PDB file of C-alpha atoms in Angstrom:
ATOM      1  CA  UNK A   1      26.242 -57.251 -55.029  1.00 79.00           C
ATOM      2  CA  UNK A   2      25.082 -61.006 -54.551  1.00 87.00           C
ATOM      3  CA  UNK A   3      23.995 -62.530 -57.866  1.00 90.00           C
ATOM      4  CA  UNK A   4      20.445 -63.370 -56.646  1.00 95.00           C
ATOM      5  CA  UNK A   5      18.716 -60.767 -55.442  1.00 96.00           C
ATOM      6  CA  UNK A   6      16.187 -61.507 -52.431  1.00 97.00           C
ATOM      7  CA  UNK A   7      14.154 -59.485 -49.856  1.00 97.00           C
ATOM      8  CA  UNK A   8      16.332 -58.174 -46.832  1.00 96.00           C
ATOM      9  CA  UNK A   9      13.293 -59.186 -44.945  1.00 97.00           C
ATOM     10  CA  UNK A  10       9.761 -60.277 -44.375  1.00 97.00           C
ATOM     11  CA  UNK A  11       7.424 -60.592 -41.318  1.00 96.00           C
ATOM     12  CA  UNK A  12       4.154 -62.300 -40.032  1.00 96.00           C
ATOM     13  CA  UNK A  13       2.456 -63.469 -37.126  1.00 96.00           C
ATOM     14  CA  UNK A  14       2.673 -66.659 -34.927  1.00 97.00           C
ATOM     15  CA  UNK A  15       1.245 -69.586 -37.676  1.00 96.00           C
ATOM     16  CA  UNK A  16       1.120 -66.855 -40.542  1.00 97.00           C
ATOM     17  CA  UNK A  17       2.633 -67.300 -43.443  1.00 97.00           C
ATOM     18  CA  UNK A  18       5.830 -65.792 -45.517  1.00 97.00           C
ATOM     19  CA  UNK A  19       6.727 -66.608 -48.393  1.00 98.00           C
ATOM     20  CA  UNK A  20      10.698 -65.151 -49.857  1.00 98.00           C
ATOM     21  CA  UNK A  21      11.288 -64.662 -54.072  1.00 98.00           C
ATOM     22  CA  UNK A  22      14.848 -65.892 -55.574  1.00 98.00           C
ATOM     23  CA  UNK A  23      15.134 -63.391 -58.326  1.00 97.00           C
ATOM     24  CA  UNK A  24      18.308 -64.564 -61.052  1.00 96.00           C
ATOM     25  CA  UNK A  25      18.964 -64.614 -64.774  1.00 95.00           C
ATOM     26  CA  UNK A  26      19.810 -67.138 -67.869  1.00 93.00           C
ATOM     27  CA  UNK A  27      22.802 -68.586 -66.307  1.00 93.00           C
ATOM     28  CA  UNK A  28      22.042 -69.167 -62.842  1.00 95.00           C
ATOM     29  CA  UNK A  29      17.814 -70.183 -61.719  1.00 95.00           C
ATOM     30  CA  UNK A  30      16.833 -69.882 -65.848  1.00 94.00           C
ATOM     31  CA  UNK A  31      19.170 -73.383 -66.307  1.00 92.00           C
ATOM     32  CA  UNK A  32      19.495 -74.305 -62.592  1.00 93.00           C
ATOM     33  CA  UNK A  33      18.082 -76.137 -59.971  1.00 95.00           C
ATOM     34  CA  UNK A  34      17.810 -74.013 -56.381  1.00 97.00           C
ATOM     35  CA  UNK A  35      18.530 -74.162 -53.093  1.00 97.00           C
ATOM     36  CA  UNK A  36      17.211 -72.828 -49.504  1.00 98.00           C
ATOM     37  CA  UNK A  37      19.198 -72.975 -46.288  1.00 97.00           C
ATOM     38  CA  UNK A  38      18.131 -71.641 -42.687  1.00 97.00           C
ATOM     39  CA  UNK A  39      20.717 -70.222 -40.737  1.00 94.00           C
ATOM     40  CA  UNK A  40      20.898 -68.888 -37.156  1.00 91.00           C
ATOM     41  CA  UNK A  41      24.084 -66.461 -35.780  1.00 82.00           C
ATOM     42  CA  UNK A  42      26.310 -68.856 -34.520  1.00 84.00           C
ATOM     43  CA  UNK A  43      24.899 -72.379 -35.717  1.00 89.00           C
ATOM     44  CA  UNK A  44      25.653 -74.085 -38.836  1.00 91.00           C
ATOM     45  CA  UNK A  45      23.123 -73.521 -42.451  1.00 93.00           C
ATOM     46  CA  UNK A  46      20.416 -75.790 -41.881  1.00 96.00           C
ATOM     47  CA  UNK A  47      19.782 -77.452 -45.984  1.00 97.00           C
ATOM     48  CA  UNK A  48      15.630 -76.460 -46.115  1.00 97.00           C
ATOM     49  CA  UNK A  49      15.273 -77.585 -49.895  1.00 97.00           C
ATOM     50  CA  UNK A  50      16.685 -78.970 -52.285  1.00 96.00           C
ATOM     51  CA  UNK A  51      16.322 -79.524 -56.222  1.00 95.00           C
ATOM     52  CA  UNK A  52      14.310 -76.588 -56.511  1.00 97.00           C
ATOM     53  CA  UNK A  53      11.575 -78.641 -54.561  1.00 96.00           C
ATOM     54  CA  UNK A  54      13.204 -80.921 -52.287  1.00 96.00           C
ATOM     55  CA  UNK A  55      12.712 -81.593 -48.807  1.00 96.00           C
ATOM     56  CA  UNK A  56      16.029 -83.711 -46.759  1.00 93.00           C
ATOM     57  CA  UNK A  57      14.978 -86.113 -44.423  1.00 92.00           C
ATOM     58  CA  UNK A  58      13.655 -84.284 -41.230  1.00 94.00           C
ATOM     59  CA  UNK A  59      12.146 -80.922 -42.648  1.00 96.00           C
ATOM     60  CA  UNK A  60       8.956 -80.372 -41.899  1.00 96.00           C
ATOM     61  CA  UNK A  61       6.444 -80.002 -45.172  1.00 95.00           C
ATOM     62  CA  UNK A  62       5.685 -77.124 -43.311  1.00 97.00           C
ATOM     63  CA  UNK A  63       9.196 -75.561 -46.096  1.00 98.00           C
ATOM     64  CA  UNK A  64       8.143 -75.286 -49.184  1.00 98.00           C
ATOM     65  CA  UNK A  65       9.686 -73.787 -52.627  1.00 97.00           C
ATOM     66  CA  UNK A  66       9.114 -73.960 -56.332  1.00 97.00           C
ATOM     67  CA  UNK A  67      10.692 -72.268 -58.822  1.00 97.00           C
ATOM     68  CA  UNK A  68       9.550 -70.507 -62.307  1.00 96.00           C
ATOM     69  CA  UNK A  69      12.296 -69.446 -64.833  1.00 95.00           C
ATOM     70  CA  UNK A  70      13.955 -67.427 -63.625  1.00 96.00           C
ATOM     71  CA  UNK A  71      12.956 -66.835 -60.392  1.00 97.00           C
ATOM     72  CA  UNK A  72      12.369 -69.200 -57.284  1.00 98.00           C
ATOM     73  CA  UNK A  73       9.940 -69.179 -54.154  1.00 98.00           C
ATOM     74  CA  UNK A  74      10.736 -70.768 -50.690  1.00 98.00           C
ATOM     75  CA  UNK A  75       7.200 -70.565 -47.901  1.00 98.00           C
ATOM     76  CA  UNK A  76       7.307 -71.818 -44.494  1.00 97.00           C
ATOM     77  CA  UNK A  77       3.038 -71.670 -43.042  1.00 97.00           C
ATOM     78  CA  UNK A  78       2.018 -72.058 -40.006  1.00 97.00           C
ATOM     79  CA  UNK A  79       5.320 -69.691 -38.517  1.00 97.00           C
ATOM     80  CA  UNK A  80       6.680 -70.487 -35.835  1.00 96.00           C
ATOM     81  CA  UNK A  81       8.995 -68.624 -33.012  1.00 95.00           C
ATOM     82  CA  UNK A  82      11.803 -71.302 -33.619  1.00 94.00           C
ATOM     83  CA  UNK A  83      11.771 -69.621 -37.971  1.00 96.00           C
ATOM     84  CA  UNK A  84      13.192 -66.825 -36.590  1.00 96.00           C
ATOM     85  CA  UNK A  85      15.954 -66.755 -38.638  1.00 96.00           C
ATOM     86  CA  UNK A  86      18.115 -65.482 -42.312  1.00 96.00           C
ATOM     87  CA  UNK A  87      17.206 -67.742 -45.129  1.00 97.00           C
ATOM     88  CA  UNK A  88      19.237 -68.050 -48.111  1.00 97.00           C
ATOM     89  CA  UNK A  89      18.518 -69.400 -51.704  1.00 97.00           C
ATOM     90  CA  UNK A  90      21.884 -70.838 -53.669  1.00 96.00           C
ATOM     91  CA  UNK A  91      22.233 -72.177 -57.545  1.00 95.00           C
ATOM     92  CA  UNK A  92      24.924 -72.579 -60.143  1.00 91.00           C
ATOM     93  CA  UNK A  93      25.971 -70.021 -62.427  1.00 91.00           C
ATOM     94  CA  UNK A  94      28.297 -71.129 -64.865  1.00 85.00           C
ATOM     95  CA  UNK A  95      31.202 -72.674 -62.960  1.00 81.00           C
ATOM     96  CA  UNK A  96      30.028 -71.233 -59.525  1.00 89.00           C
ATOM     97  CA  UNK A  97      28.282 -71.598 -56.842  1.00 93.00           C
ATOM     98  CA  UNK A  98      26.111 -68.709 -56.145  1.00 95.00           C
ATOM     99  CA  UNK A  99      23.933 -67.543 -52.834  1.00 96.00           C
ATOM    100  CA  UNK A 100      21.256 -64.774 -52.255  1.00 96.00           C
ATOM    101  CA  UNK A 101      21.707 -62.197 -50.231  1.00 95.00           C
ATOM    102  CA  UNK A 102      19.567 -63.475 -48.027  1.00 95.00           C
ATOM    103  CA  UNK A 103      16.358 -62.616 -46.013  1.00 97.00           C
ATOM    104  CA  UNK A 104      16.205 -62.227 -42.292  1.00 97.00           C
ATOM    105  CA  UNK A 105      12.609 -64.172 -41.066  1.00 97.00           C
ATOM    106  CA  UNK A 106      11.056 -62.657 -38.062  1.00 96.00           C
ATOM    107  CA  UNK A 107       7.660 -63.678 -36.332  1.00 95.00           C
ATOM    108  CA  UNK A 108       5.749 -60.905 -34.885  1.00 93.00           C
TER     109      UNK A 108
ATOM    110  CA  UNK B   1      25.102 -87.853 -38.117  1.00 83.00           C
ATOM    111  CA  UNK B   2      27.556 -86.243 -40.275  1.00 88.00           C
ATOM    112  CA  UNK B   3      28.949 -83.432 -38.381  1.00 93.00           C
ATOM    113  CA  UNK B   4      31.521 -80.879 -39.853  1.00 95.00           C
ATOM    114  CA  UNK B   5      34.042 -78.764 -37.576  1.00 96.00           C
ATOM    115  CA  UNK B   6      36.236 -75.852 -38.558  1.00 97.00           C
ATOM    116  CA  UNK B   7      39.574 -74.847 -37.199  1.00 97.00           C
ATOM    117  CA  UNK B   8      42.251 -73.276 -38.238  1.00 96.00           C
ATOM    118  CA  UNK B   9      44.033 -69.837 -37.174  1.00 96.00           C
ATOM    119  CA  UNK B  10      41.104 -66.816 -35.839  1.00 95.00           C
ATOM    120  CA  UNK B  11      43.708 -63.771 -37.071  1.00 97.00           C
ATOM    121  CA  UNK B  12      46.121 -63.592 -39.947  1.00 97.00           C
ATOM    122  CA  UNK B  13      48.357 -61.128 -41.111  1.00 97.00           C
ATOM    123  CA  UNK B  14      48.163 -59.228 -44.653  1.00 97.00           C
ATOM    124  CA  UNK B  15      49.724 -60.953 -47.565  1.00 97.00           C
ATOM    125  CA  UNK B  16      50.068 -64.030 -44.676  1.00 97.00           C
ATOM    126  CA  UNK B  17      48.760 -66.955 -46.138  1.00 98.00           C
ATOM    127  CA  UNK B  18      45.255 -68.079 -43.948  1.00 97.00           C
ATOM    128  CA  UNK B  19      44.593 -71.740 -42.974  1.00 98.00           C
ATOM    129  CA  UNK B  20      41.417 -73.851 -42.356  1.00 98.00           C
ATOM    130  CA  UNK B  21      40.892 -76.852 -41.873  1.00 97.00           C
ATOM    131  CA  UNK B  22      36.789 -78.575 -41.567  1.00 96.00           C
ATOM    132  CA  UNK B  23      37.298 -82.575 -39.071  1.00 96.00           C
ATOM    133  CA  UNK B  24      34.246 -84.652 -41.511  1.00 94.00           C
ATOM    134  CA  UNK B  25      32.719 -87.376 -39.117  1.00 92.00           C
ATOM    135  CA  UNK B  26      29.854 -88.758 -39.965  1.00 88.00           C
ATOM    136  CA  UNK B  27      30.433 -89.346 -43.494  1.00 83.00           C
ATOM    137  CA  UNK B  28      33.373 -90.659 -45.204  1.00 80.00           C
ATOM    138  CA  UNK B  29      34.941 -88.042 -47.285  1.00 82.00           C
ATOM    139  CA  UNK B  30      34.886 -90.476 -51.105  1.00 81.00           C
ATOM    140  CA  UNK B  31      32.360 -89.716 -53.409  1.00 79.00           C
ATOM    141  CA  UNK B  32      31.223 -85.722 -51.741  1.00 86.00           C
ATOM    142  CA  UNK B  33      32.437 -82.436 -52.901  1.00 90.00           C
ATOM    143  CA  UNK B  34      33.513 -80.755 -50.058  1.00 93.00           C
ATOM    144  CA  UNK B  35      32.982 -76.781 -50.327  1.00 95.00           C
ATOM    145  CA  UNK B  36      34.287 -73.658 -48.480  1.00 97.00           C
ATOM    146  CA  UNK B  37      32.363 -70.480 -48.323  1.00 97.00           C
ATOM    147  CA  UNK B  38      32.558 -67.160 -45.919  1.00 96.00           C
ATOM    148  CA  UNK B  39      30.545 -65.048 -45.297  1.00 94.00           C
ATOM    149  CA  UNK B  40      32.429 -60.895 -45.212  1.00 94.00           C
ATOM    150  CA  UNK B  41      31.604 -58.859 -42.513  1.00 93.00           C
ATOM    151  CA  UNK B  42      27.236 -57.782 -42.862  1.00 89.00           C
ATOM    152  CA  UNK B  43      27.336 -59.495 -46.299  1.00 89.00           C
ATOM    153  CA  UNK B  44      26.104 -62.286 -47.465  1.00 89.00           C
ATOM    154  CA  UNK B  45      27.300 -66.061 -48.549  1.00 92.00           C
ATOM    155  CA  UNK B  46      30.477 -66.301 -50.325  1.00 94.00           C
ATOM    156  CA  UNK B  47      31.653 -69.555 -52.253  1.00 95.00           C
ATOM    157  CA  UNK B  48      34.833 -70.472 -52.235  1.00 97.00           C
ATOM    158  CA  UNK B  49      35.794 -72.896 -54.363  1.00 95.00           C
ATOM    159  CA  UNK B  50      35.289 -77.018 -53.660  1.00 92.00           C
ATOM    160  CA  UNK B  51      37.295 -80.137 -54.235  1.00 89.00           C
ATOM    161  CA  UNK B  52      35.872 -83.588 -55.399  1.00 86.00           C
ATOM    162  CA  UNK B  53      37.285 -86.693 -53.714  1.00 78.00           C
ATOM    163  CA  UNK B  54      36.898 -89.552 -55.369  1.00 72.00           C
ATOM    164  CA  UNK B  55      38.855 -92.193 -53.713  1.00 69.00           C
ATOM    165  CA  UNK B  56      41.334 -92.203 -56.302  1.00 68.00           C
ATOM    166  CA  UNK B  57      44.019 -90.345 -57.336  1.00 69.00           C
ATOM    167  CA  UNK B  58      43.951 -89.492 -61.110  1.00 69.00           C
ATOM    168  CA  UNK B  59      40.531 -88.272 -60.568  1.00 69.00           C
ATOM    169  CA  UNK B  60      40.172 -85.452 -58.051  1.00 70.00           C
ATOM    170  CA  UNK B  61      39.053 -82.473 -59.229  1.00 78.00           C
ATOM    171  CA  UNK B  62      38.866 -79.126 -57.715  1.00 80.00           C
ATOM    172  CA  UNK B  63      37.661 -75.781 -58.679  1.00 85.00           C
ATOM    173  CA  UNK B  64      37.050 -71.945 -57.685  1.00 91.00           C
ATOM    174  CA  UNK B  65      35.816 -68.695 -57.164  1.00 92.00           C
ATOM    175  CA  UNK B  66      36.619 -67.426 -59.961  1.00 91.00           C
ATOM    176  CA  UNK B  67      37.232 -64.301 -58.646  1.00 92.00           C
ATOM    177  CA  UNK B  68      39.206 -66.083 -55.130  1.00 94.00           C
ATOM    178  CA  UNK B  69      41.624 -68.378 -57.354  1.00 91.00           C
ATOM    179  CA  UNK B  70      44.872 -67.409 -58.313  1.00 93.00           C
ATOM    180  CA  UNK B  71      45.446 -67.830 -54.368  1.00 96.00           C
ATOM    181  CA  UNK B  72      42.972 -70.310 -53.111  1.00 96.00           C
ATOM    182  CA  UNK B  73      43.925 -74.042 -52.707  1.00 94.00           C
ATOM    183  CA  UNK B  74      42.049 -77.079 -50.926  1.00 93.00           C
ATOM    184  CA  UNK B  75      43.164 -80.133 -50.999  1.00 90.00           C
ATOM    185  CA  UNK B  76      41.890 -83.353 -49.116  1.00 88.00           C
ATOM    186  CA  UNK B  77      43.428 -85.278 -46.414  1.00 88.00           C
ATOM    187  CA  UNK B  78      40.745 -88.891 -46.185  1.00 85.00           C
ATOM    188  CA  UNK B  79      44.032 -90.520 -43.374  1.00 87.00           C
ATOM    189  CA  UNK B  80      42.018 -87.642 -41.085  1.00 91.00           C
ATOM    190  CA  UNK B  81      38.371 -87.253 -41.963  1.00 91.00           C
ATOM    191  CA  UNK B  82      39.234 -83.502 -42.544  1.00 93.00           C
ATOM    192  CA  UNK B  83      40.188 -81.280 -45.971  1.00 92.00           C
ATOM    193  CA  UNK B  84      41.706 -78.261 -46.399  1.00 95.00           C
ATOM    194  CA  UNK B  85      41.602 -74.015 -47.315  1.00 97.00           C
ATOM    195  CA  UNK B  86      44.742 -72.107 -47.675  1.00 97.00           C
ATOM    196  CA  UNK B  87      43.570 -68.732 -49.196  1.00 98.00           C
ATOM    197  CA  UNK B  88      47.543 -66.862 -49.893  1.00 97.00           C
ATOM    198  CA  UNK B  89      48.444 -62.894 -50.157  1.00 97.00           C
ATOM    199  CA  UNK B  90      45.375 -61.680 -47.966  1.00 97.00           C
ATOM    200  CA  UNK B  91      44.195 -58.493 -47.302  1.00 97.00           C
ATOM    201  CA  UNK B  92      41.119 -57.481 -44.794  1.00 97.00           C
ATOM    202  CA  UNK B  93      38.419 -57.792 -47.289  1.00 97.00           C
ATOM    203  CA  UNK B  94      39.389 -61.546 -47.100  1.00 98.00           C
ATOM    204  CA  UNK B  95      38.385 -60.918 -43.176  1.00 98.00           C
ATOM    205  CA  UNK B  96      34.486 -63.568 -43.296  1.00 97.00           C
ATOM    206  CA  UNK B  97      32.995 -66.231 -41.150  1.00 96.00           C
ATOM    207  CA  UNK B  98      34.344 -68.559 -43.103  1.00 98.00           C
ATOM    208  CA  UNK B  99      32.412 -72.013 -43.729  1.00 97.00           C
ATOM    209  CA  UNK B 100      33.239 -75.941 -44.714  1.00 97.00           C
ATOM    210  CA  UNK B 101      29.765 -77.618 -46.232  1.00 96.00           C
ATOM    211  CA  UNK B 102      28.849 -81.306 -47.063  1.00 94.00           C
ATOM    212  CA  UNK B 103      28.102 -81.513 -51.479  1.00 91.00           C
ATOM    213  CA  UNK B 104      26.368 -85.753 -52.182  1.00 86.00           C
ATOM    214  CA  UNK B 105      27.090 -85.855 -56.191  1.00 83.00           C
ATOM    215  CA  UNK B 106      23.158 -86.304 -56.406  1.00 84.00           C
ATOM    216  CA  UNK B 107      22.264 -83.356 -55.238  1.00 83.00           C
ATOM    217  CA  UNK B 108      22.811 -79.051 -56.241  1.00 83.00           C
ATOM    218  CA  UNK B 109      23.301 -77.976 -52.732  1.00 93.00           C
ATOM    219  CA  UNK B 110      25.510 -78.097 -49.500  1.00 95.00           C
ATOM    220  CA  UNK B 111      23.718 -80.588 -47.703  1.00 93.00           C
ATOM    221  CA  UNK B 112      25.431 -80.202 -44.613  1.00 94.00           C
ATOM    222  CA  UNK B 113      27.752 -77.234 -42.758  1.00 96.00           C
ATOM    223  CA  UNK B 114      29.896 -76.148 -40.190  1.00 95.00           C
ATOM    224  CA  UNK B 115      29.184 -73.960 -37.851  1.00 94.00           C
ATOM    225  CA  UNK B 116      32.335 -72.145 -38.880  1.00 95.00           C
ATOM    226  CA  UNK B 117      35.146 -69.841 -37.856  1.00 97.00           C
ATOM    227  CA  UNK B 118      35.718 -66.279 -37.827  1.00 97.00           C
ATOM    228  CA  UNK B 119      39.143 -65.583 -38.948  1.00 98.00           C
ATOM    229  CA  UNK B 120      40.449 -61.459 -39.247  1.00 98.00           C
ATOM    230  CA  UNK B 121      42.935 -60.215 -41.306  1.00 98.00           C
ATOM    231  CA  UNK B 122      45.319 -57.463 -39.908  1.00 96.00           C
ATOM    232  CA  UNK B 123      48.132 -56.664 -38.157  1.00 95.00           C
TER     233      UNK B 123
END
């Protein structure tokens, strides 16, 4: 049981938009920044978003992040087949790092 | 470009100590947080702990997941550009894909990850 709650899966057609939610509580998302990671099995997870809405160098602006209260959202626009992956949110919870259970994005 | 690569035995017997190493290239180990994260089969990510390497011998704080704290040690060897994980008294519940990851102090996020190494606990 993950501390942060994500939907198991989302899907959309190429070119469309998907959003992935991440729900927490006052001890984690309510008081800390959220980050988002893209993970293709067999590869190293990749940081997509940090500090709620910032993108590291090289991450396209098709990926966006937001946070409000104890919830956060990752948006992916212009969906591509290469975006098929698992996506995780993460943050601090009191004294430890925590993650969501992951959301599988399927491009129809 | 920063790269992390995990290495270590893929099979560990119950009650023994799991030992993994992460080799870092493209970055200095000082002034960074170095973490271990794992993913049991079919489950989500679980943070194991981190060590901050200040570059001095008198300040290198570490922090561990409370559920694993009594069994975990993370250490850094700057001379080898490596950091390590030791997890003692392992059981089948410790079977997982183990990742090493870095965190720059300016961000609350893991900026670089290794691709993971599978560890199975079995006799």
